[in-house]
Amino acid sequence: MSFVAAFASAQAVLQCLLPSADAQLQAGCAHFVVGVMMSPYFPFDSKFYRSWLNTAPLAETVLFRIAHSPRLSASRFRIVARFIGCAETRPRKPGEPKPVKAAVFSSTHTASQPFLHIEDVPHPTLEAGHLLLRVVACGVCRTDLHIVEGDLPALRPRLIPGHQIVGEVVEGATKELPLGSRVGVSWMGGVDGSCWFCHHSMENLCDHPVFTGYTVDGGYAEYVAARSDFAFPLPPGLDDEHVAPLLCAGIIGFRSLRVAGVEKGERVGLFGFGSSASLAIAILQSWKCEVYVVTRGESHRKSATLMGATWVGKEDEKPPVPIDRAITFAPSGKVVVSALASLRKGGVVAINAIHLDQMPAFDYDKLLWGERQIRSVANMTRQDARDFLQIAHDLHIRPNVTVFALADANQALEAVKKETEQGSAVIVP
Ligand SMILES: [Zn+2]
Ligand SMILES: [Zn+2]
């Protein structure tokens, strides 16, 4: 019998065993299942495999057993770990840290289920060039909502979201980021440093980026690992909850002002007034700009008025004067067209949204002619982060926050979805 035939028949035998393994696992006996999963013939696409690993307590049991099995080769473990989407890349040894609590998103999630499951996951391990952080706060961003609602494609079967991480360095300290220091980690979790964009000061457009809480696990957890060259020392003077929303909403809001080319004293429209816009307004005011806010949510209109916007209107209203720049924050193409309709000739609309529902057709002659521009805002550079954190410190920017426990991560996402949060939602594990 050829090797291929032998492999196929072994796999066929194993397929027959799977229902029985499923029954045993449901009955609480993981041993047999672990044996099956570690077989070199294990069919990774099996529906049982997925259902086992998406049953939280059982997934942990199975993973734990696999990690502790002396029979498992390192390469086999890596395959299992990659499939599961866990950060661990080698078997845990006795005495290594206990699992940590995290809010986990599964790619098999359906609309009737909560977005995230709170469960124990393996303690993240430290790789070269990384820090291990104890998470003290993690901001909730609309991008997290796009991930769990499937607007952005799932890249891993299991994922811990969260990319506005305030953490304390507990391992992997560097000279700049010593043990016990407080650092921030944002959406941009790493770049390759070698592509055309990285060589042209556009690392935000890197061909092989790492996105925190999307391509790697993020901060809706007690601990997280992050690249040390993408962690920023945080300004003192702001507590953990209040500094968290600065790390994406703040930095990318600031980058949007750069992309729109805002100059001092200009008239600037903010279309949408969630976390990001409410941080950008402070910078615009320090630049003596007039700020025109158009937003759907009544509570958001109230906040804009309280924060001193020059003019505040509903979603179907238009600023009373032509504006020089507009930044749109809503994930809606219609809003981009409204912003365009408010611009003077030569003005710019910058779209601060990773996802738009669609871009409706619009009248070129009336809306884009006259050298008006539409630009998207993609990610951020480390320089954006450093510059914004300095400005936030100098201007004493202090966001309004609503704090949620890690166990209430789903409520935090709901609050962002329904725009009921006051300022920015922040999870504190
Ligand atoms: Zn690159
Ligand atoms: Zn974000």
Tab-separated table of C-alpha atoms and ligand atoms in Angstrom:
chain	number	residue	atom	x	y	z
A	1	MET	CA	0.000	0.000	0.000
A	2	SER	CA	1.386	3.409	-0.933
A	3	PHE	CA	1.856	6.082	1.714
A	4	VAL	CA	-0.934	8.169	0.217
A	5	ALA	CA	-3.364	5.242	0.320
A	6	ALA	CA	-2.311	4.409	3.878
A	7	PHE	CA	-2.830	8.021	4.946
A	8	ALA	CA	-6.252	8.162	3.298
A	9	SER	CA	-7.416	4.965	4.945
A	10	ALA	CA	-6.095	6.054	8.356
A	11	GLN	CA	-7.986	9.290	7.937
A	12	ALA	CA	-11.132	7.386	6.994
A	13	VAL	CA	-10.836	5.282	10.161
A	14	LEU	CA	-10.376	8.427	12.190
A	15	GLN	CA	-13.441	10.047	10.615
A	16	CYS	CA	-15.446	7.063	11.889
A	17	LEU	CA	-14.048	7.588	15.384
A	18	LEU	CA	-14.975	11.278	15.540
A	19	PRO	CA	-18.629	10.916	16.580
A	20	SER	CA	-17.501	8.669	19.395
A	21	ALA	CA	-14.802	11.179	20.389
A	22	ASP	CA	-17.432	13.895	20.388
A	23	ALA	CA	-19.655	11.860	22.705
A	24	GLN	CA	-16.742	11.215	25.050
A	25	LEU	CA	-15.780	14.864	25.133
A	26	GLN	CA	-19.378	15.889	25.855
A	27	ALA	CA	-19.245	13.397	28.715
A	28	GLY	CA	-16.232	15.249	30.061
A	29	CYS	CA	-13.503	12.840	29.023
A	30	ALA	CA	-10.859	14.737	27.103
A	31	HIS	CA	-8.163	12.036	27.003
A	32	PHE	CA	-9.532	10.153	24.060
A	33	VAL	CA	-10.155	13.322	22.093
A	34	VAL	CA	-6.663	14.594	22.727
A	35	GLY	CA	-5.298	11.312	21.417
A	36	VAL	CA	-7.393	11.684	18.282
A	37	MET	CA	-6.393	15.292	17.738
A	38	MET	CA	-2.732	14.547	18.075
A	39	SER	CA	-2.832	11.820	15.504
A	40	PRO	CA	-0.898	12.789	12.379
A	41	TYR	CA	-4.007	11.764	10.445
A	42	PHE	CA	-6.298	14.181	12.217
A	43	PRO	CA	-8.543	16.004	9.734
A	44	PHE	CA	-8.228	19.630	10.769
A	45	ASP	CA	-11.271	20.650	8.791
A	46	SER	CA	-13.511	18.300	10.770
A	47	LYS	CA	-16.708	19.914	12.029
A	48	PHE	CA	-16.154	18.254	15.402
A	49	TYR	CA	-12.800	19.895	15.799
A	50	ARG	CA	-14.350	23.300	15.301
A	51	SER	CA	-17.292	22.612	17.569
A	52	TRP	CA	-15.014	21.274	20.329
A	53	LEU	CA	-12.788	24.288	20.214
A	54	ASN	CA	-15.710	26.670	20.224
A	55	THR	CA	-17.178	25.134	23.359
A	56	ALA	CA	-15.244	27.318	25.734
A	57	PRO	CA	-14.527	25.128	28.786
A	58	LEU	CA	-13.866	22.090	26.629
A	59	ALA	CA	-11.546	24.012	24.322
A	60	GLU	CA	-9.501	25.013	27.317
A	61	THR	CA	-9.402	21.428	28.565
A	62	VAL	CA	-8.329	20.123	25.201
A	63	LEU	CA	-5.729	22.811	24.733
A	64	PHE	CA	-4.394	22.266	28.225
A	65	ARG	CA	-4.074	18.540	27.656
A	66	ILE	CA	-2.400	19.015	24.324
A	67	ALA	CA	-0.002	21.553	25.759
A	68	HIS	CA	0.990	19.195	28.555
A	69	SER	CA	1.293	16.057	26.535
A	70	PRO	CA	4.854	14.694	26.432
A	71	ARG	CA	3.925	12.858	23.245
A	72	LEU	CA	3.309	15.984	21.242
A	73	SER	CA	6.039	17.200	18.939
A	74	ALA	CA	6.785	20.913	18.846
A	75	SER	CA	5.856	21.139	15.160
A	76	ARG	CA	2.535	19.373	15.748
A	77	PHE	CA	1.806	21.701	18.636
A	78	ARG	CA	2.490	24.733	16.437
A	79	ILE	CA	-0.042	23.444	13.912
A	80	VAL	CA	-2.632	22.936	16.643
A	81	ALA	CA	-1.868	26.317	18.216
A	82	ARG	CA	-2.084	28.098	14.871
A	83	PHE	CA	-5.366	26.410	14.078
A	84	ILE	CA	-6.821	27.335	17.430
A	85	GLY	CA	-5.451	30.844	16.992
A	86	CYS	CA	-3.867	30.935	20.414
A	87	ALA	CA	-0.755	32.950	21.098
A	88	GLU	CA	1.083	30.013	22.557
A	89	THR	CA	3.639	28.448	20.238
A	90	ARG	CA	5.077	25.734	22.441
A	91	PRO	CA	3.808	23.292	25.061
A	92	ARG	CA	3.447	24.767	28.539
A	93	LYS	CA	5.807	23.375	31.140
A	94	PRO	CA	4.809	22.651	34.723
A	95	GLY	CA	5.183	25.827	36.771
A	96	GLU	CA	4.468	28.163	33.867
A	97	PRO	CA	1.832	30.879	34.413
A	98	LYS	CA	-1.810	29.950	34.749
A	99	PRO	CA	-4.333	30.705	32.024
A	100	VAL	CA	-5.646	34.263	31.898
A	101	LYS	CA	-9.169	35.671	31.516
A	102	ALA	CA	-9.991	37.059	28.112
A	103	ALA	CA	-12.950	38.016	25.922
A	104	VAL	CA	-12.701	35.804	22.855
A	105	PHE	CA	-14.341	36.185	19.457
A	106	SER	CA	-14.946	33.032	17.425
A	107	SER	CA	-15.078	33.143	13.631
A	108	THR	CA	-18.073	30.770	13.759
A	109	HIS	CA	-20.053	33.362	15.741
A	110	THR	CA	-23.662	33.825	14.627
A	111	ALA	CA	-25.887	36.878	15.008
A	112	SER	CA	-27.949	35.274	17.801
A	113	GLN	CA	-24.891	34.790	20.041
A	114	PRO	CA	-23.073	37.387	22.138
A	115	PHE	CA	-20.088	38.837	20.266
A	116	LEU	CA	-17.523	37.526	22.735
A	117	HIS	CA	-17.126	34.702	25.243
A	118	ILE	CA	-15.356	35.365	28.502
A	119	GLU	CA	-13.038	32.444	29.121
A	120	ASP	CA	-9.648	31.276	30.335
A	121	VAL	CA	-6.982	31.173	27.635
A	122	PRO	CA	-3.323	30.158	27.788
A	123	HIS	CA	-1.047	32.785	29.272
A	124	PRO	CA	0.635	34.652	26.392
A	125	THR	CA	4.277	33.741	25.977
A	126	LEU	CA	7.099	36.120	25.342
A	127	GLU	CA	8.860	36.152	21.982
A	128	ALA	CA	12.032	38.040	21.151
A	129	GLY	CA	11.425	41.762	20.629
A	130	HIS	CA	8.135	41.659	22.537
A	131	LEU	CA	6.889	42.891	25.880
A	132	LEU	CA	4.564	41.005	28.128
A	133	LEU	CA	2.021	43.444	29.532
A	134	ARG	CA	-0.445	43.231	32.353
A	135	VAL	CA	-3.445	45.002	30.875
A	136	VAL	CA	-4.732	47.776	33.121
A	137	ALA	CA	-7.231	49.244	30.634
A	138	CYS	CA	-8.245	48.744	27.014
A	139	GLY	CA	-10.348	51.163	24.994
A	140	VAL	CA	-13.179	49.922	22.770
A	141	CYS	CA	-13.013	51.131	19.165
A	142	ARG	CA	-15.579	50.969	16.394
A	143	THR	CA	-13.116	48.769	14.497
A	144	ASP	CA	-13.604	46.121	17.223
A	145	LEU	CA	-17.295	46.246	16.407
A	146	HIS	CA	-16.556	45.833	12.678
A	147	ILE	CA	-14.492	42.739	13.536
A	148	VAL	CA	-17.104	41.037	15.716
A	149	GLU	CA	-19.963	41.947	13.348
A	150	GLY	CA	-18.093	40.468	10.383
A	151	ASP	CA	-17.706	43.739	8.425
A	152	LEU	CA	-13.995	42.929	8.421
A	153	PRO	CA	-13.118	39.344	7.424
A	154	ALA	CA	-12.151	36.981	10.260
A	155	LEU	CA	-8.455	36.192	9.908
A	156	ARG	CA	-8.238	33.721	12.804
A	157	PRO	CA	-10.670	31.130	14.177
A	158	ARG	CA	-10.322	32.617	17.666
A	159	LEU	CA	-9.321	36.171	18.455
A	160	ILE	CA	-8.999	38.450	21.455
A	161	PRO	CA	-9.894	41.958	20.162
A	162	GLY	CA	-8.766	45.294	21.628
A	163	HIS	CA	-6.166	47.729	20.351
A	164	GLN	CA	-6.122	50.663	22.756
A	165	ILE	CA	-4.101	48.911	25.407
A	166	VAL	CA	-2.663	50.476	28.515
A	167	GLY	CA	-0.355	47.928	30.106
A	168	GLU	CA	2.315	47.522	32.717
A	169	VAL	CA	5.551	45.899	31.514
A	170	VAL	CA	5.970	42.620	33.404
A	171	GLU	CA	8.475	40.859	31.112
A	172	GLY	CA	10.716	41.651	28.169
A	173	ALA	CA	11.593	45.135	29.518
A	174	THR	CA	13.882	47.382	27.441
A	175	LYS	CA	15.997	50.397	28.411
A	176	GLU	CA	13.271	52.776	27.206
A	177	LEU	CA	10.413	50.697	28.607
A	178	PRO	CA	11.610	49.333	31.959
A	179	LEU	CA	9.905	46.766	34.151
A	180	GLY	CA	6.791	48.198	35.786
A	181	SER	CA	6.545	51.137	33.377
A	182	ARG	CA	3.225	52.064	31.796
A	183	VAL	CA	3.008	51.763	28.028
A	184	GLY	CA	0.376	52.115	25.324
A	185	VAL	CA	-0.204	49.802	22.377
A	186	SER	CA	-2.336	50.815	19.418
A	187	TRP	CA	-3.868	49.308	16.264
A	188	MET	CA	-0.550	49.273	14.418
A	189	GLY	CA	1.185	46.399	16.202
A	190	GLY	CA	4.132	46.025	13.822
A	191	VAL	CA	5.403	46.369	10.255
A	192	ASP	CA	7.911	44.415	8.182
A	193	GLY	CA	10.269	47.392	7.885
A	194	SER	CA	11.324	46.237	4.428
A	195	CYS	CA	8.525	46.962	1.943
A	196	TRP	CA	8.333	49.997	-0.369
A	197	PHE	CA	5.956	51.821	1.973
A	198	CYS	CA	8.143	51.254	5.035
A	199	HIS	CA	11.105	52.640	3.085
A	200	HIS	CA	9.104	55.731	2.106
A	201	SER	CA	7.925	56.868	5.548
A	202	MET	CA	4.479	55.360	5.020
A	203	GLU	CA	4.614	52.492	7.483
A	204	ASN	CA	0.858	52.911	8.020
A	205	LEU	CA	0.467	51.358	4.545
A	206	CYS	CA	2.968	48.491	5.098
A	207	ASP	CA	2.397	45.425	2.919
A	208	HIS	CA	2.789	43.049	5.891
A	209	PRO	CA	1.351	44.844	8.889
A	210	VAL	CA	0.499	43.464	12.305
A	211	PHE	CA	-2.812	44.793	13.591
A	212	THR	CA	-3.319	44.523	17.337
A	213	GLY	CA	-6.523	42.723	18.219
A	214	TYR	CA	-7.005	41.600	14.603
A	215	THR	CA	-4.018	39.764	13.126
A	216	VAL	CA	-2.725	39.084	16.666
A	217	ASP	CA	-4.486	38.912	20.025
A	218	GLY	CA	-5.316	42.229	21.655
A	219	GLY	CA	-6.109	43.728	25.013
A	220	TYR	CA	-9.536	42.418	26.049
A	221	ALA	CA	-7.585	40.190	28.437
A	222	GLU	CA	-5.603	40.223	31.665
A	223	TYR	CA	-2.284	39.894	29.821
A	224	VAL	CA	-1.112	40.546	26.275
A	225	ALA	CA	2.153	40.361	24.347
A	226	ALA	CA	3.133	43.270	22.076
A	227	ARG	CA	6.117	44.294	19.989
A	228	SER	CA	8.325	46.558	22.081
A	229	ASP	CA	9.090	48.852	19.110
A	230	PHE	CA	5.327	49.491	18.763
A	231	ALA	CA	4.701	50.281	22.438
A	232	PHE	CA	4.776	53.904	23.553
A	233	PRO	CA	5.654	55.355	26.932
A	234	LEU	CA	2.550	57.166	28.155
A	235	PRO	CA	2.423	60.713	29.470
A	236	PRO	CA	1.885	60.932	33.212
A	237	GLY	CA	-1.022	62.991	34.453
A	238	LEU	CA	-3.793	60.877	32.957
A	239	ASP	CA	-5.028	57.753	34.681
A	240	ASP	CA	-5.226	54.422	32.877
A	241	GLU	CA	-8.899	54.632	31.844
A	242	HIS	CA	-8.549	58.148	30.466
A	243	VAL	CA	-5.379	57.482	28.528
A	244	ALA	CA	-6.763	54.350	26.777
A	245	PRO	CA	-9.047	56.131	24.246
A	246	LEU	CA	-6.130	58.291	23.135
A	247	LEU	CA	-4.415	55.229	21.675
A	248	CYS	CA	-6.528	54.719	18.557
A	249	ALA	CA	-9.450	57.145	18.628
A	250	GLY	CA	-7.027	59.908	19.555
A	251	ILE	CA	-4.071	59.019	17.338
A	252	ILE	CA	-6.113	58.212	14.230
A	253	GLY	CA	-8.379	61.218	14.817
A	254	PHE	CA	-5.211	63.321	14.850
A	255	ARG	CA	-3.900	61.620	11.707
A	256	SER	CA	-7.249	62.458	10.030
A	257	LEU	CA	-6.604	66.155	10.658
A	258	ARG	CA	-3.201	65.729	8.987
A	259	VAL	CA	-4.650	63.830	6.031
A	260	ALA	CA	-7.340	66.515	5.592
A	261	GLY	CA	-4.547	69.101	5.623
A	262	VAL	CA	-6.150	71.227	8.354
A	263	GLU	CA	-4.435	74.570	8.853
A	264	LYS	CA	-4.759	76.933	11.779
A	265	GLY	CA	-7.899	79.064	11.804
A	266	GLU	CA	-9.760	77.014	9.176
A	267	ARG	CA	-13.390	75.925	9.206
A	268	VAL	CA	-13.487	72.198	9.883
A	269	GLY	CA	-16.499	69.871	9.786
A	270	LEU	CA	-16.668	66.758	11.950
A	271	PHE	CA	-19.287	64.329	10.618
A	272	GLY	CA	-20.058	61.970	13.496
A	273	PHE	CA	-19.088	62.741	17.061
A	274	GLY	CA	-17.995	59.550	18.819
A	275	SER	CA	-14.770	58.878	20.646
A	276	SER	CA	-12.381	59.999	17.893
A	277	ALA	CA	-14.125	63.270	16.983
A	278	SER	CA	-14.528	64.266	20.613
A	279	LEU	CA	-10.734	64.071	20.982
A	280	ALA	CA	-9.990	65.846	17.695
A	281	ILE	CA	-12.122	68.867	18.653
A	282	ALA	CA	-9.697	69.812	21.450
A	283	ILE	CA	-6.798	69.991	18.980
A	284	LEU	CA	-8.858	71.999	16.466
A	285	GLN	CA	-9.803	74.482	19.173
A	286	SER	CA	-6.149	74.870	20.142
A	287	TRP	CA	-5.486	75.667	16.463
A	288	LYS	CA	-8.219	78.329	16.593
A	289	CYS	CA	-10.359	76.476	14.050
A	290	GLU	CA	-14.119	76.884	13.767
A	291	VAL	CA	-15.653	73.434	14.304
A	292	TYR	CA	-18.935	72.403	12.640
A	293	VAL	CA	-20.379	69.122	13.920
A	294	VAL	CA	-22.987	67.049	12.075
A	295	THR	CA	-24.118	63.936	13.937
A	296	ARG	CA	-27.048	61.561	14.264
A	297	GLY	CA	-26.994	60.798	18.003
A	298	GLU	CA	-28.669	63.308	20.296
A	299	SER	CA	-26.216	62.591	23.128
A	300	HIS	CA	-23.373	63.181	20.690
A	301	ARG	CA	-24.877	66.539	19.657
A	302	LYS	CA	-25.116	67.497	23.316
A	303	SER	CA	-21.462	66.586	23.907
A	304	ALA	CA	-20.382	68.612	20.869
A	305	THR	CA	-22.275	71.661	22.149
A	306	LEU	CA	-20.803	71.230	25.628
A	307	MET	CA	-17.325	70.961	24.143
A	308	GLY	CA	-17.725	74.305	22.424
A	309	ALA	CA	-18.403	73.432	18.761
A	310	THR	CA	-19.097	76.530	16.654
A	311	TRP	CA	-22.241	74.944	15.197
A	312	VAL	CA	-23.971	71.579	15.746
A	313	GLY	CA	-26.531	69.976	13.410
A	314	LYS	CA	-28.460	66.767	12.769
A	315	GLU	CA	-27.426	64.263	10.102
A	316	ASP	CA	-29.616	65.875	7.409
A	317	GLU	CA	-28.412	69.409	8.175
A	318	LYS	CA	-25.630	71.282	6.419
A	319	PRO	CA	-23.147	73.674	8.066
A	320	PRO	CA	-24.302	77.285	7.463
A	321	VAL	CA	-21.037	78.220	5.683
A	322	PRO	CA	-18.821	76.334	3.200
A	323	ILE	CA	-16.101	74.508	5.153
A	324	ASP	CA	-12.396	74.100	4.309
A	325	ARG	CA	-11.964	70.516	5.558
A	326	ALA	CA	-14.257	67.726	6.673
A	327	ILE	CA	-13.547	64.525	8.553
A	328	THR	CA	-16.143	61.777	8.501
A	329	PHE	CA	-16.242	59.249	11.339
A	330	ALA	CA	-19.422	57.305	10.574
A	331	PRO	CA	-19.119	54.008	8.639
A	332	SER	CA	-21.523	55.369	6.040
A	333	GLY	CA	-20.900	56.459	2.438
A	334	LYS	CA	-23.905	58.791	2.588
A	335	VAL	CA	-22.130	60.797	5.253
A	336	VAL	CA	-19.095	61.179	2.960
A	337	VAL	CA	-21.364	62.651	0.276
A	338	SER	CA	-22.937	65.056	2.821
A	339	ALA	CA	-19.459	66.136	3.861
A	340	LEU	CA	-18.489	66.677	0.233
A	341	ALA	CA	-21.586	68.822	-0.283
A	342	SER	CA	-20.460	71.087	2.573
A	343	LEU	CA	-16.971	71.836	1.186
A	344	ARG	CA	-15.656	74.950	-0.477
A	345	LYS	CA	-13.750	74.566	-3.775
A	346	GLY	CA	-10.358	72.947	-3.172
A	347	GLY	CA	-11.526	71.492	0.153
A	348	VAL	CA	-10.764	67.985	1.414
A	349	VAL	CA	-12.853	65.233	2.985
A	350	ALA	CA	-10.834	62.722	5.023
A	351	ILE	CA	-12.653	59.475	5.815
A	352	ASN	CA	-11.742	58.170	9.263
A	353	ALA	CA	-13.408	54.760	8.930
A	354	ILE	CA	-11.888	51.366	8.204
A	355	HIS	CA	-15.171	50.221	6.664
A	356	LEU	CA	-18.002	51.976	4.798
A	357	ASP	CA	-21.366	50.395	4.057
A	358	GLN	CA	-21.097	51.578	0.443
A	359	MET	CA	-20.286	54.681	-1.534
A	360	PRO	CA	-23.435	56.045	-3.207
A	361	ALA	CA	-23.279	57.623	-6.663
A	362	PHE	CA	-22.998	61.400	-6.544
A	363	ASP	CA	-22.970	64.343	-8.926
A	364	TYR	CA	-19.379	64.967	-10.022
A	365	ASP	CA	-20.126	68.398	-11.509
A	366	LYS	CA	-21.637	69.747	-8.306
A	367	LEU	CA	-19.711	67.888	-5.624
A	368	LEU	CA	-16.189	66.950	-6.752
A	369	TRP	CA	-15.435	69.419	-9.555
A	370	GLY	CA	-13.503	72.413	-8.298
A	371	GLU	CA	-10.558	70.339	-7.057
A	372	ARG	CA	-12.371	68.996	-4.073
A	373	GLN	CA	-10.741	65.799	-2.740
A	374	ILE	CA	-11.814	62.656	-0.916
A	375	ARG	CA	-9.101	60.785	0.987
A	376	SER	CA	-9.202	57.746	3.235
A	377	VAL	CA	-7.258	57.571	6.482
A	378	ALA	CA	-5.531	54.220	6.882
A	379	ASN	CA	-3.959	53.190	10.173
A	380	MET	CA	-1.228	55.360	11.696
A	381	THR	CA	2.518	55.758	11.907
A	382	ARG	CA	4.552	55.665	15.088
A	383	GLN	CA	5.349	59.337	14.505
A	384	ASP	CA	1.589	60.130	14.519
A	385	ALA	CA	1.378	58.372	17.891
A	386	ARG	CA	4.338	60.186	19.420
A	387	ASP	CA	3.173	63.582	18.111
A	388	PHE	CA	-0.406	63.106	19.267
A	389	LEU	CA	0.555	61.836	22.746
A	390	GLN	CA	2.748	64.928	23.182
A	391	ILE	CA	-0.105	67.246	22.065
A	392	ALA	CA	-2.571	65.407	24.321
A	393	HIS	CA	-0.196	65.940	27.222
A	394	ASP	CA	0.392	69.629	26.408
A	395	LEU	CA	-3.323	70.357	25.948
A	396	HIS	CA	-4.361	68.238	28.950
A	397	ILE	CA	-6.795	66.317	26.743
A	398	ARG	CA	-8.980	64.272	29.041
A	399	PRO	CA	-11.596	62.141	27.303
A	400	ASN	CA	-14.946	61.314	28.851
A	401	VAL	CA	-15.042	57.593	29.487
A	402	THR	CA	-17.495	54.903	30.520
A	403	VAL	CA	-15.755	52.000	32.236
A	404	PHE	CA	-16.811	48.362	31.753
A	405	ALA	CA	-15.484	45.221	33.468
A	406	LEU	CA	-13.900	42.579	31.216
A	407	ALA	CA	-16.899	40.348	31.942
A	408	ASP	CA	-19.091	43.092	30.404
A	409	ALA	CA	-17.099	43.393	27.159
A	410	ASN	CA	-20.256	42.623	25.146
A	411	GLN	CA	-22.123	45.506	26.780
A	412	ALA	CA	-19.196	47.794	25.959
A	413	LEU	CA	-19.435	46.834	22.277
A	414	GLU	CA	-23.222	47.303	22.342
A	415	ALA	CA	-22.750	50.789	23.785
A	416	VAL	CA	-20.427	51.709	20.893
A	417	LYS	CA	-22.871	50.206	18.403
A	418	LYS	CA	-25.887	52.077	19.770
A	419	GLU	CA	-23.888	55.240	20.397
A	420	THR	CA	-25.148	55.302	23.984
A	421	GLU	CA	-21.689	55.549	25.562
A	422	GLN	CA	-20.705	58.861	27.091
A	423	GLY	CA	-17.393	59.598	25.410
A	424	SER	CA	-15.307	56.441	25.025
A	425	ALA	CA	-15.989	52.927	26.312
A	426	VAL	CA	-13.053	51.432	28.210
A	427	ILE	CA	-12.633	47.884	29.510
A	428	VAL	CA	-10.786	47.383	32.770
A	429	PRO	CA	-9.832	43.728	33.378
B	1	ZN	ZN	6.375	47.431	5.293
B	2	ZN	ZN	-9.287	51.693	16.554
